[in-house]
CSV table of C-alpha atoms and ligand atoms in Angstrom, one decimal:
chain,number,residue,atom,x,y,z
V,1,MET,CA,-11.3,14.3,6.8
V,2,THR,CA,-9.6,11.1,5.7
V,3,PHE,CA,-11.7,9.1,3.3
V,4,LEU,CA,-10.8,5.7,4.7
V,5,LYS,CA,-8.7,5.1,7.8
V,6,VAL,CA,-7.6,1.7,9.1
V,7,ARG,CA,-6.5,1.7,12.7
V,8,GLU,CA,-4.8,-1.1,14.6
V,9,LEU,CA,-6.8,-3.6,12.5
V,10,LYS,CA,-6.3,-7.2,13.7
V,11,LYS,CA,-7.5,-10.6,12.7
V,12,HIS,CA,-6.0,-13.9,13.9
V,13,PHE,CA,-6.9,-17.4,12.9
V,14,LYS,CA,-5.8,-19.5,15.8
V,15,ASP,CA,-2.1,-19.0,15.8
V,16,VAL,CA,-1.9,-17.4,12.4
V,17,LYS,CA,-1.6,-13.6,12.7
V,18,ALA,CA,-3.2,-12.9,9.4
V,19,VAL,CA,-3.6,-9.2,10.1
V,20,ASN,CA,-1.6,-7.9,13.0
V,21,GLU,CA,-2.6,-4.4,14.1
V,22,ILE,CA,-2.1,-2.6,10.8
V,23,ASN,CA,-2.6,1.1,10.1
V,24,PHE,CA,-3.0,2.9,6.8
V,25,GLU,CA,-5.1,5.6,5.1
V,26,VAL,CA,-6.7,5.9,1.8
V,27,LYS,CA,-7.3,9.4,0.3
V,28,LYS,CA,-10.3,10.3,-1.8
V,29,GLY,CA,-9.6,10.0,-5.5
V,30,GLU,CA,-6.4,8.0,-5.3
V,31,ILE,CA,-5.4,4.5,-6.3
V,32,PHE,CA,-4.0,2.9,-3.2
V,33,GLY,CA,-1.9,-0.2,-3.5
V,34,LEU,CA,-1.6,-3.0,-1.0
V,35,LEU,CA,1.5,-5.0,-2.2
V,36,GLY,CA,2.6,-8.2,-0.6
V,37,PRO,CA,3.4,-11.9,-1.3
V,38,ASN,CA,0.8,-14.7,-1.0
V,39,GLY,CA,-0.3,-15.1,2.6
V,40,ALA,CA,0.7,-11.5,3.6
V,41,GLY,CA,-2.9,-10.8,4.8
V,42,LYS,CA,-4.2,-8.7,1.9
V,43,SER,CA,-7.4,-10.6,1.4
V,44,THR,CA,-8.2,-10.7,5.1
V,45,THR,CA,-7.7,-6.9,5.3
V,46,ILE,CA,-10.0,-6.5,2.3
V,47,SER,CA,-12.6,-8.7,3.8
V,48,MET,CA,-12.7,-6.6,6.9
V,49,ILE,CA,-13.0,-3.3,4.9
V,50,SER,CA,-15.8,-5.0,3.0
V,51,THR,CA,-17.5,-5.8,6.3
V,52,LEU,CA,-17.5,-9.5,5.5
V,53,VAL,CA,-15.1,-10.5,8.2
V,54,HIS,CA,-15.3,-9.0,11.7
V,55,PRO,CA,-11.9,-7.8,13.1
V,56,ASP,CA,-10.5,-9.1,16.4
V,57,GLY,CA,-9.3,-5.7,17.1
V,58,GLY,CA,-9.0,-2.1,15.8
V,59,ASP,CA,-11.4,-0.3,13.5
V,60,ILE,CA,-12.0,1.2,10.1
V,61,PHE,CA,-13.3,4.7,9.7
V,62,TYR,CA,-15.1,5.8,6.5
V,63,LYS,CA,-15.3,9.6,6.4
V,64,GLY,CA,-14.6,9.7,10.1
V,65,GLU,CA,-17.3,7.2,11.1
V,66,SER,CA,-16.5,3.7,12.5
V,67,ILE,CA,-17.7,1.0,10.1
V,68,LEU,CA,-18.0,-1.4,13.0
V,69,LYS,CA,-20.5,0.8,14.6
V,70,ASN,CA,-22.3,1.8,11.4
V,71,PRO,CA,-21.4,-0.2,8.3
V,72,LYS,CA,-24.3,1.1,6.1
V,73,PRO,CA,-22.7,4.3,4.7
V,74,LEU,CA,-19.7,2.4,3.4
V,75,GLN,CA,-21.6,-0.7,2.2
V,76,LYS,CA,-23.8,1.5,0.0
V,77,LYS,CA,-20.8,3.2,-1.7
V,78,LEU,CA,-18.5,0.1,-1.9
V,79,GLY,CA,-17.8,-2.1,-4.9
V,80,VAL,CA,-15.7,-5.2,-4.3
V,81,VAL,CA,-13.9,-7.4,-6.8
V,82,PRO,CA,-13.1,-10.5,-4.8
V,83,GLN,CA,-10.0,-12.6,-5.5
V,84,GLU,CA,-12.2,-15.6,-6.3
V,85,ILE,CA,-14.5,-15.2,-9.2
V,86,ALA,CA,-18.1,-14.9,-8.0
V,87,LEU,CA,-20.2,-15.7,-11.0
V,88,TYR,CA,-22.8,-18.4,-11.9
V,89,PRO,CA,-21.1,-20.5,-14.7
V,90,THR,CA,-24.4,-21.7,-16.2
V,91,LEU,CA,-25.9,-18.3,-16.5
V,92,THR,CA,-25.0,-15.8,-19.3
V,93,GLY,CA,-22.8,-12.8,-18.7
V,94,TYR,CA,-25.9,-10.6,-19.0
V,95,GLU,CA,-27.9,-12.7,-16.5
V,96,ASN,CA,-24.9,-12.6,-14.0
V,97,LEU,CA,-24.8,-8.8,-14.2
V,98,ARG,CA,-28.6,-8.6,-13.8
V,99,PHE,CA,-28.3,-10.9,-10.7
V,100,TRP,CA,-25.6,-8.7,-9.1
V,101,GLY,CA,-27.5,-5.5,-10.1
V,102,ASN,CA,-30.5,-6.9,-8.2
V,103,VAL,CA,-28.3,-7.6,-5.2
V,104,TYR,CA,-27.3,-3.9,-5.2
V,105,GLY,CA,-31.0,-2.9,-5.4
V,106,LEU,CA,-31.0,-2.0,-9.1
V,107,ASN,CA,-33.7,-3.1,-11.5
V,108,GLY,CA,-35.8,-2.1,-14.5
V,109,SER,CA,-34.6,0.4,-17.1
V,110,LEU,CA,-31.9,1.8,-14.8
V,111,LEU,CA,-30.4,-1.7,-14.4
V,112,LYS,CA,-30.6,-2.2,-18.1
V,113,GLN,CA,-28.8,1.1,-18.7
V,114,ARG,CA,-26.1,0.3,-16.1
V,115,ILE,CA,-25.4,-3.1,-17.7
V,116,GLU,CA,-25.0,-1.4,-21.0
V,117,GLU,CA,-22.6,1.2,-19.6
V,118,VAL,CA,-20.6,-1.3,-17.5
V,119,SER,CA,-20.2,-3.8,-20.3
V,120,LYS,CA,-18.7,-1.0,-22.4
V,121,ILE,CA,-16.2,-0.2,-19.6
V,122,ILE,CA,-15.1,-3.8,-19.3
V,123,GLY,CA,-15.2,-4.4,-23.0
V,124,ILE,CA,-17.3,-7.5,-23.3
V,125,LYS,CA,-20.5,-6.2,-24.8
V,126,ASP,CA,-20.6,-8.7,-27.6
V,127,ARG,CA,-20.1,-11.7,-25.2
V,128,LEU,CA,-22.9,-11.0,-22.8
V,129,LYS,CA,-25.2,-13.5,-24.5
V,130,HIS,CA,-22.8,-16.3,-23.8
V,131,GLN,CA,-22.7,-18.6,-20.7
V,132,ILE,CA,-19.9,-17.8,-18.2
V,133,GLU,CA,-18.5,-21.3,-18.5
V,134,LYS,CA,-17.6,-20.5,-22.1
V,135,TYR,CA,-15.6,-17.4,-21.1
V,136,SER,CA,-11.8,-17.4,-20.8
V,137,GLY,CA,-10.3,-16.6,-17.4
V,138,GLY,CA,-9.7,-13.0,-18.5
V,139,MET,CA,-13.3,-12.6,-19.6
V,140,LYS,CA,-14.6,-13.9,-16.3
V,141,ARG,CA,-12.3,-11.5,-14.4
V,142,ARG,CA,-13.7,-8.6,-16.5
V,143,LEU,CA,-17.2,-9.6,-15.8
V,144,ASN,CA,-16.4,-9.9,-12.1
V,145,ILE,CA,-15.2,-6.3,-12.2
V,146,GLY,CA,-18.3,-5.2,-14.1
V,147,ALA,CA,-20.5,-6.7,-11.4
V,148,ALA,CA,-18.8,-4.5,-8.8
V,149,LEU,CA,-19.4,-1.4,-10.9
V,150,LEU,CA,-23.1,-1.6,-11.5
V,151,HIS,CA,-24.1,0.6,-8.6
V,152,GLU,CA,-21.5,3.2,-9.4
V,153,PRO,CA,-19.4,2.8,-6.2
V,154,GLU,CA,-17.4,5.6,-4.8
V,155,LEU,CA,-14.8,3.1,-3.5
V,156,LEU,CA,-13.7,0.1,-5.5
V,157,ILE,CA,-11.7,-2.6,-3.9
V,158,MET,CA,-9.9,-5.0,-6.3
V,159,ASP,CA,-8.2,-8.1,-4.8
V,160,GLU,CA,-5.5,-9.4,-7.2
V,161,PRO,CA,-7.7,-8.9,-10.3
V,162,THR,CA,-5.1,-10.0,-12.8
V,163,VAL,CA,-3.9,-13.3,-11.4
V,164,GLY,CA,-3.9,-16.1,-13.9
V,165,ILE,CA,-5.2,-14.3,-17.0
V,166,ASP,CA,-3.9,-13.6,-20.5
V,167,PRO,CA,-1.8,-10.4,-21.1
V,168,GLN,CA,-4.5,-8.8,-23.2
V,169,SER,CA,-7.1,-9.0,-20.5
V,170,ARG,CA,-4.5,-7.9,-17.9
V,171,ASN,CA,-3.7,-4.8,-19.9
V,172,HIS,CA,-7.4,-4.1,-20.4
V,173,ILE,CA,-8.0,-4.3,-16.6
V,174,LEU,CA,-5.1,-2.0,-15.8
V,175,ASP,CA,-6.4,0.5,-18.3
V,176,THR,CA,-9.9,0.2,-16.9
V,177,VAL,CA,-8.5,0.9,-13.4
V,178,LEU,CA,-6.8,4.1,-14.6
V,179,GLU,CA,-9.9,5.1,-16.5
V,180,LEU,CA,-12.3,4.6,-13.5
V,181,ASN,CA,-9.9,6.6,-11.3
V,182,LYS,CA,-9.7,9.4,-13.8
V,183,LYS,CA,-13.5,9.7,-13.5
V,184,GLY,CA,-13.1,10.1,-9.8
V,185,MET,CA,-13.3,6.6,-8.3
V,186,THR,CA,-11.2,5.8,-5.3
V,187,ILE,CA,-9.5,2.4,-5.7
V,188,ILE,CA,-7.8,0.0,-3.4
V,189,TYR,CA,-5.7,-2.4,-5.4
V,190,THR,CA,-4.0,-5.4,-4.0
V,191,SER,CA,-1.4,-7.4,-5.8
V,192,HIS,CA,1.8,-9.4,-5.4
V,193,TYR,CA,2.9,-8.0,-8.8
V,194,MET,CA,5.2,-5.2,-8.1
V,195,GLU,CA,5.0,-3.8,-11.6
V,196,GLU,CA,1.2,-3.4,-11.5
V,197,VAL,CA,1.3,-1.6,-8.2
V,198,GLU,CA,4.1,0.7,-9.4
V,199,TYR,CA,2.2,1.4,-12.6
V,200,LEU,CA,-1.2,2.2,-11.0
V,201,CYS,CA,-0.8,3.4,-7.5
V,202,SER,CA,-0.1,6.9,-6.1
V,203,ARG,CA,0.5,5.5,-2.7
V,204,ILE,CA,1.4,2.0,-1.6
V,205,SER,CA,1.6,0.0,1.6
V,206,ILE,CA,3.9,-3.1,1.5
V,207,MET,CA,2.5,-5.9,3.6
V,208,ASP,CA,4.2,-9.1,4.9
V,209,GLN,CA,3.2,-11.6,7.5
V,210,GLY,CA,0.2,-9.6,8.7
V,211,GLN,CA,2.1,-6.4,9.0
V,212,ILE,CA,2.6,-3.3,7.0
V,213,ILE,CA,6.3,-2.9,6.8
V,214,ALA,CA,6.4,0.3,4.7
V,215,SER,CA,4.1,2.9,3.3
V,216,GLY,CA,4.5,5.8,0.9
V,217,SER,CA,4.7,6.8,-2.7
V,218,LYS,CA,6.9,4.7,-4.9
V,219,GLY,CA,9.5,7.4,-4.7
V,220,GLU,CA,9.4,7.5,-0.9
V,221,LEU,CA,9.6,3.7,-0.7
V,222,VAL,CA,12.6,3.6,-3.0
V,223,GLU,CA,14.3,6.2,-0.8
V,224,ILE,CA,14.4,3.5,1.9
V,225,ILE,CA,17.1,1.7,-0.1
V,226,LYS,CA,18.8,4.9,-1.2
V,227,GLY,CA,22.4,4.2,-1.9
V,228,ASN,CA,21.7,0.5,-2.5
V,229,LYS,CA,22.4,-0.8,-6.0
V,230,ARG,CA,21.2,-3.9,-7.7
V,231,ILE,CA,23.6,-5.2,-10.3
V,232,ASN,CA,22.9,-8.2,-12.5
V,233,LEU,CA,25.9,-10.0,-13.9
V,234,LYS,CA,26.0,-12.6,-16.7
V,235,PHE,CA,28.8,-15.1,-16.9
V,236,ASP,CA,29.9,-17.7,-19.3
V,237,ASN,CA,29.5,-20.2,-16.5
V,238,ILE,CA,28.3,-19.9,-12.9
V,239,SER,CA,30.2,-22.1,-10.4
V,240,ASP,CA,30.3,-22.4,-6.6
V,241,THR,CA,33.8,-21.1,-6.7
V,242,LEU,CA,32.6,-18.0,-8.6
V,243,LEU,CA,29.7,-17.4,-6.1
V,244,GLY,CA,32.1,-18.0,-3.2
V,245,LYS,CA,34.5,-15.4,-4.6
V,246,ILE,CA,31.8,-12.8,-5.1
V,247,LYS,CA,30.5,-13.4,-1.5
V,248,GLU,CA,34.0,-12.5,-0.2
V,249,ILE,CA,33.3,-8.9,-1.1
V,250,SER,CA,32.3,-7.6,2.3
V,251,TYR,CA,29.9,-4.8,1.3
V,252,ILE,CA,27.8,-7.0,-1.0
V,253,ASN,CA,24.5,-7.4,0.9
V,254,ASN,CA,22.9,-10.1,-1.1
V,255,VAL,CA,23.8,-12.6,-3.8
V,256,GLU,CA,21.1,-14.5,-5.7
V,257,ILE,CA,20.9,-16.5,-8.9
V,258,ILE,CA,18.0,-15.3,-11.0
V,259,SER,CA,17.6,-17.5,-14.1
V,260,ASP,CA,21.1,-17.4,-15.7
V,261,GLU,CA,22.2,-14.2,-14.0
V,262,VAL,CA,23.9,-13.5,-10.7
V,263,ALA,CA,22.0,-10.6,-9.0
V,264,ILE,CA,23.8,-8.7,-6.2
V,265,THR,CA,22.8,-5.8,-4.0
V,266,THR,CA,25.4,-3.5,-2.5
V,267,ASN,CA,25.5,-0.1,-0.9
V,268,ASN,CA,28.9,0.6,-2.3
V,269,GLY,CA,28.5,1.6,-5.9
V,270,GLU,CA,31.9,3.0,-6.4
V,271,ALA,CA,34.4,0.2,-5.8
V,272,ILE,CA,32.1,-2.7,-6.8
V,273,PHE,CA,33.1,-3.0,-10.4
V,274,LYS,CA,36.8,-3.1,-9.8
V,275,ASP,CA,36.4,-5.6,-6.9
V,276,ILE,CA,34.1,-7.9,-8.9
V,277,ILE,CA,36.5,-7.9,-11.9
V,278,ASN,CA,39.4,-8.8,-9.5
V,279,LYS,CA,37.5,-11.6,-7.8
V,280,VAL,CA,36.2,-13.1,-11.1
V,281,SER,CA,39.7,-13.1,-12.5
V,282,GLU,CA,40.6,-15.5,-9.7
V,283,THR,CA,38.1,-18.0,-11.2
V,284,ASP,CA,37.7,-19.7,-14.6
V,285,SER,CA,34.5,-17.7,-15.3
V,286,SER,CA,34.3,-14.5,-17.4
V,287,ILE,CA,31.8,-11.7,-17.3
V,288,LEU,CA,29.6,-11.4,-20.3
V,289,SER,CA,27.5,-8.4,-19.2
V,290,ILE,CA,26.9,-6.1,-16.3
V,291,ASP,CA,23.5,-4.5,-15.9
V,292,VAL,CA,22.9,-1.9,-13.2
V,293,LYS,CA,19.2,-2.0,-12.3
V,294,LYS,CA,17.1,1.0,-11.2
V,295,PRO,CA,15.9,0.4,-7.7
V,296,ASN,CA,12.3,-0.7,-7.6
V,297,LEU,CA,9.8,-2.0,-5.0
V,298,GLU,CA,11.2,-5.6,-5.4
V,299,GLU,CA,14.4,-4.3,-3.9
V,300,VAL,CA,12.6,-2.4,-1.2
V,301,PHE,CA,10.8,-5.6,-0.2
V,302,LEU,CA,14.1,-7.6,-0.4
V,303,HIS,CA,15.8,-5.0,1.8
V,304,LEU,CA,13.1,-5.0,4.4
V,305,THR,CA,12.3,-8.7,4.6
V,306,GLY,CA,15.4,-10.4,3.3
V,307,LYS,CA,13.3,-12.4,0.8
V,308,ALA,CA,12.1,-12.0,-2.8
V,309,LEU,CA,8.5,-10.8,-3.4
V,310,ARG,CA,8.0,-13.6,-5.9
V,311,ASP,CA,8.5,-16.9,-4.2
D,401,ADP,N1,-10.5,-18.3,7.0
D,401,ADP,C1,-9.2,-18.6,7.4
D,401,ADP,N2,-8.9,-19.5,8.3
D,401,ADP,C2,-7.6,-19.8,8.6
D,401,ADP,N3,-6.5,-19.1,8.1
D,401,ADP,C3,-6.8,-18.2,7.2
D,401,ADP,C4,-8.1,-17.8,6.8
D,401,ADP,N4,-8.0,-16.8,5.9
D,401,ADP,C5,-6.7,-16.6,5.7
D,401,ADP,N5,-6.0,-17.4,6.5
D,401,ADP,C6,-4.5,-17.3,6.7
D,401,ADP,O1,-4.1,-16.0,7.0
D,401,ADP,C7,-3.0,-15.6,6.3
D,401,ADP,C8,-3.2,-14.4,5.4
D,401,ADP,O2,-4.1,-14.8,4.3
D,401,ADP,P1,-4.6,-13.8,3.2
D,401,ADP,O3,-5.3,-12.7,3.8
D,401,ADP,O4,-5.5,-14.6,2.3
D,401,ADP,O5,-3.3,-13.4,2.5
D,401,ADP,P2,-3.1,-12.8,1.0
D,401,ADP,O6,-4.4,-12.3,0.5
D,401,ADP,O7,-2.1,-11.7,1.2
D,401,ADP,O8,-2.5,-13.9,0.2
D,401,ADP,C9,-2.5,-16.8,5.5
D,401,ADP,O9,-1.5,-17.5,6.3
D,401,ADP,C10,-3.7,-17.6,5.4
D,401,ADP,O10,-3.5,-19.0,5.3
D,402,MG,MG1,-5.3,-12.8,-1.3
């Protein structure tokens, strides 16, 4: 039986189709990624799985049972790390964990023991005595994750847990996700960072404008753009003439300037180098370097939507 099944799930806010009849499944023991740009509908989806927002249509099944009909079994086994930090700034880290533990029905020596264990996992044991308002962004994030782990959830949902934090905390969080998963926790991880989802997730759904536009393992998703190549070119100078000449090559699908490089995608890997060199020789620019990129989820997204994942 599928662990978690999302069927025709829908949520509209007036004329905004935040989530528009999406389907996906999460298997027990996996890290499932929901990848999409800001506004794709990830948080709205998460809110519905967390039973905080009631869908306009569709349903979610936890171990075969509708969570709309009976939310209790999932609620008991669910930990949610919301996108917005949910902590009391004037309380200490310890007091915040104790508060969330109480919310989950934990108290006494069991709660004390769980706080001990959780603070080890999130790596902030020595900071628990300090007030949250003295924490860095990364520390707050970690504590927010800790709060969701106190009752040992079977399913952990993390909504963009690394936005706006320092690289060290980010790496720590990614390691923590892998560590928790190794111990058997099923995780749903949302992000607009392609690299994180590629690194962590066994299966991924790519979401855009309220819809899931592709699902699969990273390998399966990259298959969608099989035959497509991404090539980054550096020039001594980039002019409109140069870009115009490159765009004359009929089988180039997309030309973009990314910082000081010209990025092109093509489905004709064979003739491209010769044709580019010919076209460039008709301008007063010269090529400094050519870099053929391995296809990644960024390219899949670009291919499916015609826009970059990072806006
Ligand atoms: N409570 C709300 N009221 C009105 N519009 C909303 C509300 N929540 C989300 N939206 C809109 O729904 C869309 C999806 O938002 P969201 O689920 O937060 O996307 P994401 O988490 O992928 O960035 C956006 O256009 C957002 O503005
Ligand atoms: Mg969001």
